[in-house]
Short mmCIF file of C-alpha atoms in Angstrom, two decimals:
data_model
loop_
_atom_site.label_atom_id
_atom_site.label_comp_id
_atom_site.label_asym_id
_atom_site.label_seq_id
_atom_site.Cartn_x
_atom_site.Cartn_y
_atom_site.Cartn_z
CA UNK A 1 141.57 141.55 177.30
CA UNK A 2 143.21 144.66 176.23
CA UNK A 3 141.72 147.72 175.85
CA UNK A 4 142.35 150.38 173.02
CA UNK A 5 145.33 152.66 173.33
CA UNK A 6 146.11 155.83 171.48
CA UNK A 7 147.82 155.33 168.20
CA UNK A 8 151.30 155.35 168.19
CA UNK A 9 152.40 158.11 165.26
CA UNK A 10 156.23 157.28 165.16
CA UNK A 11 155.13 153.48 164.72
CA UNK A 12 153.05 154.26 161.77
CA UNK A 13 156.28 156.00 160.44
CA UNK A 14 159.05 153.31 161.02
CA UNK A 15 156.30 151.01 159.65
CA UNK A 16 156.74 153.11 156.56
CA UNK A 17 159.91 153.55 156.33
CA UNK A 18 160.91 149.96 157.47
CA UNK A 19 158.62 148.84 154.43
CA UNK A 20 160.58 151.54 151.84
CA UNK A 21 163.58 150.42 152.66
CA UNK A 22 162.88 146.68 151.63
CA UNK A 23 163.10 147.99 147.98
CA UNK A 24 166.78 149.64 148.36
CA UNK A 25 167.97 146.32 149.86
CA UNK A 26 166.66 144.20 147.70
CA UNK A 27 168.05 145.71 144.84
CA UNK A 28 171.39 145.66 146.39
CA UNK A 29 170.38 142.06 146.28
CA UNK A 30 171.57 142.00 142.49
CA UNK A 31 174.48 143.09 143.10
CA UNK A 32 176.47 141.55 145.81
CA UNK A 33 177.75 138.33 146.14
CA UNK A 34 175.00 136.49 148.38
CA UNK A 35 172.84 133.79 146.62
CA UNK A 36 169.40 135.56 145.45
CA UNK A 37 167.19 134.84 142.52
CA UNK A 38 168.90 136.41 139.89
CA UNK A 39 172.35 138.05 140.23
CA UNK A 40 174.03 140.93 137.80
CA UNK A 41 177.07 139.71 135.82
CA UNK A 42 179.44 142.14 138.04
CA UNK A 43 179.76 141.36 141.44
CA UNK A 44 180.52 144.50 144.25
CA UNK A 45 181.74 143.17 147.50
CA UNK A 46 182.51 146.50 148.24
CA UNK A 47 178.57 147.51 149.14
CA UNK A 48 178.05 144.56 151.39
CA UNK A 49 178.83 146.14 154.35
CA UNK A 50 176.52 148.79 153.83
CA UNK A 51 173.75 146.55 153.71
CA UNK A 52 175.08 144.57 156.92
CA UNK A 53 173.56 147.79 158.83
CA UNK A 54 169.96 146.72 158.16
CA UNK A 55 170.63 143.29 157.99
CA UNK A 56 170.22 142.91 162.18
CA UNK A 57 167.48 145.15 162.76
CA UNK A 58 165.34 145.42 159.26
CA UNK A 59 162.77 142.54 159.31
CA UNK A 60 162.86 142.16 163.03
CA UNK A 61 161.59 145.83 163.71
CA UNK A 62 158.72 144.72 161.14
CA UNK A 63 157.97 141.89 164.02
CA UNK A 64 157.86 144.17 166.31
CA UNK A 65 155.49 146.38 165.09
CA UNK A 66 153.39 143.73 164.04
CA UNK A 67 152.95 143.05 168.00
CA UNK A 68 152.27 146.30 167.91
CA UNK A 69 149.67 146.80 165.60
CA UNK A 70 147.74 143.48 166.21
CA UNK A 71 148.08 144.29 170.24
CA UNK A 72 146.06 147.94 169.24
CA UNK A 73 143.65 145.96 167.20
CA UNK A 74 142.98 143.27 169.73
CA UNK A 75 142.51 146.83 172.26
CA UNK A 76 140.00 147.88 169.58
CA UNK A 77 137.85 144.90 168.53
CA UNK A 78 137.53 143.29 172.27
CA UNK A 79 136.48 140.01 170.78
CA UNK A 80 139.59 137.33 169.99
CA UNK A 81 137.29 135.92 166.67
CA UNK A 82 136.96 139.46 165.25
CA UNK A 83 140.64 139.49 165.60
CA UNK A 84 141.48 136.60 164.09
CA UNK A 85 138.91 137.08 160.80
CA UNK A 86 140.28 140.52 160.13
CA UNK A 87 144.00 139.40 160.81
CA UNK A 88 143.25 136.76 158.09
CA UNK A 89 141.69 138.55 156.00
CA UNK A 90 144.60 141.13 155.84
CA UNK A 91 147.09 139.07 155.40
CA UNK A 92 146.21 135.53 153.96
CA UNK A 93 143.94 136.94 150.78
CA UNK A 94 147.75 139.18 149.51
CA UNK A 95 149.56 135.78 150.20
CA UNK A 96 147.49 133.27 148.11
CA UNK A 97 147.43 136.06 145.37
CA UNK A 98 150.99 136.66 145.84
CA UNK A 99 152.23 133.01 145.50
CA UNK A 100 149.92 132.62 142.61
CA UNK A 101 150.28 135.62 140.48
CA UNK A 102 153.14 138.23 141.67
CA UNK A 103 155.65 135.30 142.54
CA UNK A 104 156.15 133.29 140.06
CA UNK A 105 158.03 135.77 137.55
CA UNK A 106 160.88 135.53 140.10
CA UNK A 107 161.83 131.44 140.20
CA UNK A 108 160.90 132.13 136.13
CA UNK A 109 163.80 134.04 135.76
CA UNK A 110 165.92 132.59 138.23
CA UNK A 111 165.87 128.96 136.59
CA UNK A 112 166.24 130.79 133.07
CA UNK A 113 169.32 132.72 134.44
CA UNK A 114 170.78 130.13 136.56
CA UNK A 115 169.72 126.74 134.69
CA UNK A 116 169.55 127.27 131.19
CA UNK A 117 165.72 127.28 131.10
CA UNK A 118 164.36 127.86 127.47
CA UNK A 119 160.38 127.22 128.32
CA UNK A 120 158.31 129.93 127.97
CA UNK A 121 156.57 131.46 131.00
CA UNK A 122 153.18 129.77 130.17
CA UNK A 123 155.15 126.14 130.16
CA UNK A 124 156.90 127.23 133.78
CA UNK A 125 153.53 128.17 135.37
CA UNK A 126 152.30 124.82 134.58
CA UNK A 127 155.58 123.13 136.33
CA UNK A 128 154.72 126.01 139.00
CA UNK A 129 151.09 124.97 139.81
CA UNK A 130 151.90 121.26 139.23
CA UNK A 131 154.36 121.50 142.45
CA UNK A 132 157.13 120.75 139.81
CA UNK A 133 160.45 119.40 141.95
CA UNK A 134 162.83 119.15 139.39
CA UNK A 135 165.19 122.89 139.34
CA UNK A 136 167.82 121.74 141.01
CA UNK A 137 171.52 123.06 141.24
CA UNK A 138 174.08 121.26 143.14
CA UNK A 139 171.37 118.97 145.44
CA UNK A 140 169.36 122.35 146.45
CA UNK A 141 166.16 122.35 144.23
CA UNK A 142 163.18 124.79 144.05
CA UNK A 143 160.23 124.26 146.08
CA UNK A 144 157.16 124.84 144.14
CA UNK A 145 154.88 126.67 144.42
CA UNK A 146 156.70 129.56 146.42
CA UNK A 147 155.61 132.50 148.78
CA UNK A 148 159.75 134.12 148.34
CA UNK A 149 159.89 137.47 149.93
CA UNK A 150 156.04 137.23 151.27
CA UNK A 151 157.58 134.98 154.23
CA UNK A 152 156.71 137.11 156.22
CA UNK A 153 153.38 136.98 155.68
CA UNK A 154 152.54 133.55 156.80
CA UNK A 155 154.43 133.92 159.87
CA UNK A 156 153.00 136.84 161.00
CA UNK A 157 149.84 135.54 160.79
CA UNK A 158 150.81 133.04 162.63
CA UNK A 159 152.34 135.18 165.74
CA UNK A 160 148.99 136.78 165.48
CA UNK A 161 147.21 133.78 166.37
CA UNK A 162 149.56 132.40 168.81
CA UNK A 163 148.75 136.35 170.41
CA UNK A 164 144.76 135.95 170.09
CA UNK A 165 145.69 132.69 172.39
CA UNK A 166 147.62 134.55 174.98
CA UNK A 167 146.40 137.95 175.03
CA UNK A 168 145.53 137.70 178.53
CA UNK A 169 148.65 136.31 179.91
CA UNK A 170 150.27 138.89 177.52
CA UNK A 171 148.70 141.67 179.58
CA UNK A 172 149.94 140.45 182.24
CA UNK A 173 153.57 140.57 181.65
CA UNK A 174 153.20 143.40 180.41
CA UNK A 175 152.15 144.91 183.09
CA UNK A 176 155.21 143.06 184.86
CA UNK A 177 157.73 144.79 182.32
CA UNK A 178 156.25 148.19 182.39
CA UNK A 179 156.46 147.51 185.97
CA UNK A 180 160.13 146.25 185.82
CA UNK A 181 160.93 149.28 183.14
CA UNK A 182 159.52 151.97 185.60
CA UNK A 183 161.68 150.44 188.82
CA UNK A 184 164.97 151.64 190.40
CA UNK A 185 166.61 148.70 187.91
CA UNK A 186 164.89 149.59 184.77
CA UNK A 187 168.02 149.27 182.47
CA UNK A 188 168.41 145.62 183.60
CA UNK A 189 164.74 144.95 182.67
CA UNK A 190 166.07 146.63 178.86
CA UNK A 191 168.99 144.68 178.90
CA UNK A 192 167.14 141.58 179.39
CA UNK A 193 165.10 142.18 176.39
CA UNK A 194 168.14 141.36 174.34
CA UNK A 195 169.22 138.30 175.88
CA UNK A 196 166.75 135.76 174.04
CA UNK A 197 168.08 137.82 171.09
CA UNK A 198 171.74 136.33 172.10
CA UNK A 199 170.60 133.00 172.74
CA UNK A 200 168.66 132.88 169.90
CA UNK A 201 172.10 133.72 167.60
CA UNK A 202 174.07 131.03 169.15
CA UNK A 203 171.04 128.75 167.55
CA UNK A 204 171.84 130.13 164.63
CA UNK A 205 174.63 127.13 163.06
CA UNK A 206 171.99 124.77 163.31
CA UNK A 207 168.61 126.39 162.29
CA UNK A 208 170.44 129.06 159.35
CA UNK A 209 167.30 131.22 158.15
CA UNK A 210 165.67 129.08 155.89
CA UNK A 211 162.06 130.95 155.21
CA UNK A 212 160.71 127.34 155.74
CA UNK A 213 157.93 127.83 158.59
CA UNK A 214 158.49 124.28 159.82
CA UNK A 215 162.29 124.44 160.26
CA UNK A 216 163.14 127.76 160.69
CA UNK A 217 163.63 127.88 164.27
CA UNK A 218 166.51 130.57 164.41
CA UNK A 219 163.98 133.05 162.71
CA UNK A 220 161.12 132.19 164.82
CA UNK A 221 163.21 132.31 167.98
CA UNK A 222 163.91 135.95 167.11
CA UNK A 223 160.99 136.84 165.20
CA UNK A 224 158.13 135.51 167.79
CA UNK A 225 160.30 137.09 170.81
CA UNK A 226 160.13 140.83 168.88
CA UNK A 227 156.28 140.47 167.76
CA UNK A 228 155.76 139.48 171.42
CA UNK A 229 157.70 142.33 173.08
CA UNK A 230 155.66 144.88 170.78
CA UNK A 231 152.56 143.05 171.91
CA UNK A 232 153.50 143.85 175.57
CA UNK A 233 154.74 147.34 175.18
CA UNK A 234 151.86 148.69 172.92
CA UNK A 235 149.51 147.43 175.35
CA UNK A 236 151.09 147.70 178.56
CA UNK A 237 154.36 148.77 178.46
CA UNK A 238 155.01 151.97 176.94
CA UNK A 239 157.86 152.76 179.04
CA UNK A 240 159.95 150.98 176.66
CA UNK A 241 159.46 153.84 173.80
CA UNK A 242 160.65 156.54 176.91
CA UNK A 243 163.26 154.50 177.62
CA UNK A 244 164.63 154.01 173.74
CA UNK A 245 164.12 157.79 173.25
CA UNK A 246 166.53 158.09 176.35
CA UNK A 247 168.94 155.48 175.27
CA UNK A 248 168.82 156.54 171.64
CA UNK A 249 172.22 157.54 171.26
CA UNK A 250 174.45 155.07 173.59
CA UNK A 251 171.90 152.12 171.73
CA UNK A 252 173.30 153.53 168.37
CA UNK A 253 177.09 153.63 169.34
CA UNK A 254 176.81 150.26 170.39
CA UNK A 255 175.21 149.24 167.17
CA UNK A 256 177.93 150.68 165.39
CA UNK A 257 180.57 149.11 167.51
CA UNK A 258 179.51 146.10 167.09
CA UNK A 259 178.68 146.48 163.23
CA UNK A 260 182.27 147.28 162.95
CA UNK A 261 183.56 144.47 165.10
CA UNK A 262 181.49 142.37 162.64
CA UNK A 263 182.53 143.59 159.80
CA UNK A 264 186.46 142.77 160.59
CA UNK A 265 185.67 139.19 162.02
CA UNK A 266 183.99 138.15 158.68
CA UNK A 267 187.39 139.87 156.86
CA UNK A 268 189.67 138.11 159.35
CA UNK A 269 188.16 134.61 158.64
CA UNK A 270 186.97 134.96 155.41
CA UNK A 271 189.77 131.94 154.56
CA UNK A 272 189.36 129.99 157.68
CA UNK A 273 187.24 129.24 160.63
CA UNK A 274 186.97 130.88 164.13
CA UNK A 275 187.42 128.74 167.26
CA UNK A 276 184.28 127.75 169.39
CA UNK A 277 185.11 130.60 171.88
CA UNK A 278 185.18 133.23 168.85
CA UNK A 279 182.61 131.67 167.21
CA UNK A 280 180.06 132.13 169.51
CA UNK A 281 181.16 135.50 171.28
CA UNK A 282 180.54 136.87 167.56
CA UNK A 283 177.16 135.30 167.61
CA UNK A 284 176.51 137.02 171.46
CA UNK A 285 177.59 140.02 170.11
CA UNK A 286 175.61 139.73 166.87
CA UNK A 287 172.37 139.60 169.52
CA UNK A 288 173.65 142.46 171.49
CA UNK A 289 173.82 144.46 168.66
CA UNK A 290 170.47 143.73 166.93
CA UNK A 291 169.22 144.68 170.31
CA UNK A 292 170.60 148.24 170.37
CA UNK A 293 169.75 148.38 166.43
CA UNK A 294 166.29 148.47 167.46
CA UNK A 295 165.99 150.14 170.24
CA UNK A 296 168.04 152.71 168.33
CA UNK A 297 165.52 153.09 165.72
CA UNK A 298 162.44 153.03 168.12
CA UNK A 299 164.30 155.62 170.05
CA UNK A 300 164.96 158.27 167.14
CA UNK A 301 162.01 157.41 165.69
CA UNK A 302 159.92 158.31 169.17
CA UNK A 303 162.36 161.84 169.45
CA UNK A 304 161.50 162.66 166.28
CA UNK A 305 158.57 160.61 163.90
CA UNK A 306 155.88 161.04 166.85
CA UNK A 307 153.92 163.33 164.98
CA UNK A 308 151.15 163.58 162.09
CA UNK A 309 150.95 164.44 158.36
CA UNK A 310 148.68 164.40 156.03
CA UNK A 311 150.79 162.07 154.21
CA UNK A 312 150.91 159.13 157.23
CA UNK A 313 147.85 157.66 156.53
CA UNK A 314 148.06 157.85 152.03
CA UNK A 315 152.00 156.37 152.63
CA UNK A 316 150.91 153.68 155.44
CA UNK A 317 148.28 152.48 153.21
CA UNK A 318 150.49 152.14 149.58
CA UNK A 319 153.59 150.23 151.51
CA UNK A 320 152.06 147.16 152.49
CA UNK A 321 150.96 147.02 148.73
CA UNK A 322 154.68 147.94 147.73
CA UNK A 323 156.05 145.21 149.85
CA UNK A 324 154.00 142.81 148.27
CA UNK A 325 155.42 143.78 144.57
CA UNK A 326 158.46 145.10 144.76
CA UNK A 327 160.73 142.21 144.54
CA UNK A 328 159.08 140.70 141.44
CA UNK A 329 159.32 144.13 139.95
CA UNK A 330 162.91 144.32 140.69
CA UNK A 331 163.57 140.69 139.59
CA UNK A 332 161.35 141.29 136.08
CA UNK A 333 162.96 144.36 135.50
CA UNK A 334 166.46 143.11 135.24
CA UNK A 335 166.52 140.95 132.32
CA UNK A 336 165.15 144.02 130.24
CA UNK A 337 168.22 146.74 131.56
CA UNK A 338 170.84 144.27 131.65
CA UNK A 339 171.05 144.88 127.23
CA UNK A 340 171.43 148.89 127.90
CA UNK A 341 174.63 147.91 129.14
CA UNK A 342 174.46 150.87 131.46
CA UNK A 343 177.28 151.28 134.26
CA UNK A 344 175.97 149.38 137.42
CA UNK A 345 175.82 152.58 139.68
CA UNK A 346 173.14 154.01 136.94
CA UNK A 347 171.60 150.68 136.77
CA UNK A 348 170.79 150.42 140.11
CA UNK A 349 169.56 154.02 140.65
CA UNK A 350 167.20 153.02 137.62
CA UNK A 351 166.03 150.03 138.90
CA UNK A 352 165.15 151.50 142.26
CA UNK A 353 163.29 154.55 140.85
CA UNK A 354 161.56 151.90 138.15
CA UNK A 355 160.46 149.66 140.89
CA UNK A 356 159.04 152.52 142.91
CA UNK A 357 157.41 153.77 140.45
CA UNK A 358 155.59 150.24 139.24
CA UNK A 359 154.45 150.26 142.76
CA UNK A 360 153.25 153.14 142.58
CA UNK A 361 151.53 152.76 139.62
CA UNK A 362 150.01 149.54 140.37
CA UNK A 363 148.44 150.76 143.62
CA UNK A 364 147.01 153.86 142.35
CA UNK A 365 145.50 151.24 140.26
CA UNK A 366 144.28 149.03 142.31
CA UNK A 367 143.00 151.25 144.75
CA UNK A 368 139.40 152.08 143.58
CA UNK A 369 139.08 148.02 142.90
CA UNK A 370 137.71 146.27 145.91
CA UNK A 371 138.39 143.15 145.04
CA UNK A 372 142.11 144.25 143.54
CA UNK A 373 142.42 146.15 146.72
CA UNK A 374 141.98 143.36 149.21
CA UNK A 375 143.89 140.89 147.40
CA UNK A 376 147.05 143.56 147.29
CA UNK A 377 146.50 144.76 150.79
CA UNK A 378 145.59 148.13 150.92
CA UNK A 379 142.92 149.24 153.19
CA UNK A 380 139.48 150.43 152.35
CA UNK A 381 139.58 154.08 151.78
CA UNK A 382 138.22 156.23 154.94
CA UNK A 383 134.78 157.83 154.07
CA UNK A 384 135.03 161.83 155.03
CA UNK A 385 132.88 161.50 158.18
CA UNK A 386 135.74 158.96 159.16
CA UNK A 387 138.26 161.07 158.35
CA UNK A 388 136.82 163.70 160.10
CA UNK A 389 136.70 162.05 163.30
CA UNK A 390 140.82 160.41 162.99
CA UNK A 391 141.14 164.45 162.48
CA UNK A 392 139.28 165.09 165.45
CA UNK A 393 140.64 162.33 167.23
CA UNK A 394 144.49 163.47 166.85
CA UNK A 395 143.92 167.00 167.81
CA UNK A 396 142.48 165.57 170.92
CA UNK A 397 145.44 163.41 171.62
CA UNK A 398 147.65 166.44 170.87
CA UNK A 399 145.94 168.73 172.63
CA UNK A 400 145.92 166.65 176.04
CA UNK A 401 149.77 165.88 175.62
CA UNK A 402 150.32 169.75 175.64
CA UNK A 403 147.79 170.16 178.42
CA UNK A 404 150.58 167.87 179.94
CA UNK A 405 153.59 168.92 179.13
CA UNK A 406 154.95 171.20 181.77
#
């Protein structure tokens, strides 16, 4: 079994800011030409490739500290049914209450906008809560009732289970990779982390990313593989975060590279398809780069996020709670700026402030409510003599890593 481990500041940020940046994307979502739930009346092409950056690296690196976080709370609660009651808990309670009342405004809207709906909200939720099969556009209908963006949710919890299983035989490859990372041919041992990341993406023309748990094999290939890895490293392989920090910048230039080389193959054959050979050298590449994406962002993030502030622990607390709202707000707020007939670049900038700030304003809310709290996933509020002691805690940690430090 593992045992606890310090906490891992720079984590705690990414976490953060992997979270934030959900809300950005997804109101880019409006705007480009990829199918979402509802879509703005102007189309710009011309952002996509902006938001191809994150597209490789975004929800994986929320994987992959979900190893991490559930490998540090196996460490601390030393009992596999703890672990599993609390991982429930946290995560199961925000999806049933998701599904049944943050959800549903978005399939609302997107049958009104894309179907011609003319039922009041009331008369959808009954459709909704009846498992009503009948929105359909061009053979693809709407499965009902729908979990949308809290995917991630489900799987998660189960990767945490599947880790409960294994934690032992998760210990020990991990003490084989820090191992492997710490020998004369650590960079191999690196490399290798990516390849099941490339073989994955050549899986990727048969099992497209569906959000479906049980055919959704492309996702869980990749998904599963990063929760796994951050498993391993947070509780036996830390030489992975030394080794991003020292591959930081290479990792990033080959990110970019092959962002780039992405970006002109879907321009080249954006009127007809690749051969085999091309085909699937894109979708090597593709792995390669989400690889160096995220050992990029663990690496910058270690050189320069592994620190406190007396915001970490307010922020890591409200995101989880943001994640969970922010793309209904986005979605609900739409229909009611689309009349101000604002130019798109204000839109947007309102939209995203709006939605942060419902967020915001929701979890300040909820906060004090037990009950509200749990079922939007924010964590109980430390008591002071708890506080004290995290207080105490990371001066200790800080003052043994200068004690050190040479």
């Amino acid at each position: 079994m593992n045992t606890a481990a310090p906490r891992l500041l720079f984590i705690d940020w990414l976490r953060i800011a992997a979270f934030a940046l959900l809300i950005p994307y997804h109101v880019g979502m409006y705007y480009v030409s990829w199918g979402w739930h509802v879509k703005n009346p102007v189309i710009h092409e011309s952002i996509e490739p902006l938001m191809l950056l994150s597209n490789p690296w975004r929800m994986g690196l929320l994987f992959l500290i979900g190893g991490v976080a559930a490998s540090q709370l196996m460490g601390k609660l030393q009992d596999r049914w703890r672990f599993v009651r609390e991982r429930s808990s946290r995560l199961l309670w925000p999806l049933l209450f998701g599904m049944a009342v943050v959800v549903p405004i978005q399939p609302y809207l997107e049958v009104v906008q894309k179907l011609g709906y003319t039922g009041s909200y009331l008369d959808f939720l009954r459709l909704y809560f009846q498992a009503y099969h009948g929105f359909c556009e061009r053979g693809n209908c709407l499965d009902l009732p729908t979990w949308n963006h809290l995917w991630f949710l489900p799987y998660l919890w189960i990767y945490c289970l599947l880790g409960a299983w294994l934690a032992r035989p998760l210990a020990r490859w991990g003490q084989v990779l820090q191992s492997g990372l710490q020998g004369p041919r650590g960079g191999l041992w690196l490399a290798g982390l990516c390849l099941p990341l490339m073989v994955a993406r050549c899986f990727y023309g048969l099992f497209p990313v569906t959000h479906n748990f049980t055919w959704d094999w492309y996702n869980h290939m990749v998904s599963l593989w990063l929760f796994l890895v951050g498993w391993m490293a947070a509780s036996q392989a830390p030489a992975l975060w030394t080794w991003a920090e020292r591959l930081r910048w290479p990792a990033l230039a080959v990110f970019l590279a092959g962002w780039l080389a992405f970006g002109l193959y879907i321009r080249h054959y954006a009127d007809h398809d690749p051969s085999a050979f091309v085909l699937y050298a894109q979708r090597l590449l593709y792995g390669l780069k989400q690889g160096a994406a995220l050992l990029a962002v663990l690496g910058f993030g270690k050189h320069h996020l592994d620190r406190d502030h007396r915001w970490r622990a307010s922020l890591g607390a409200a995101v989880f709670c943001a994640y969970v709202l922010h793309q209904s707000a986005i979605v609900g707020l739409t229909p009611l700026l689309e009349p101000l007939q604002l130019p798109d670049s204000l839109e947007a900038l309102l939209l995203l402030g709006l939605t942060f700030l419902a967020c915001a304003a929701v979890y300040r809310l909820a906060r004090p409510v037990p009950g509200l709290r749990r079922l939007l996933g924010i964590a109980a509020p430390k008591t002071p003599g708890q506080q004290t002691a995290g207080r105490g805690a990371t001066m200790a940690l800080s003052q043994a890593s200068t004690a050190q430090q040479p």
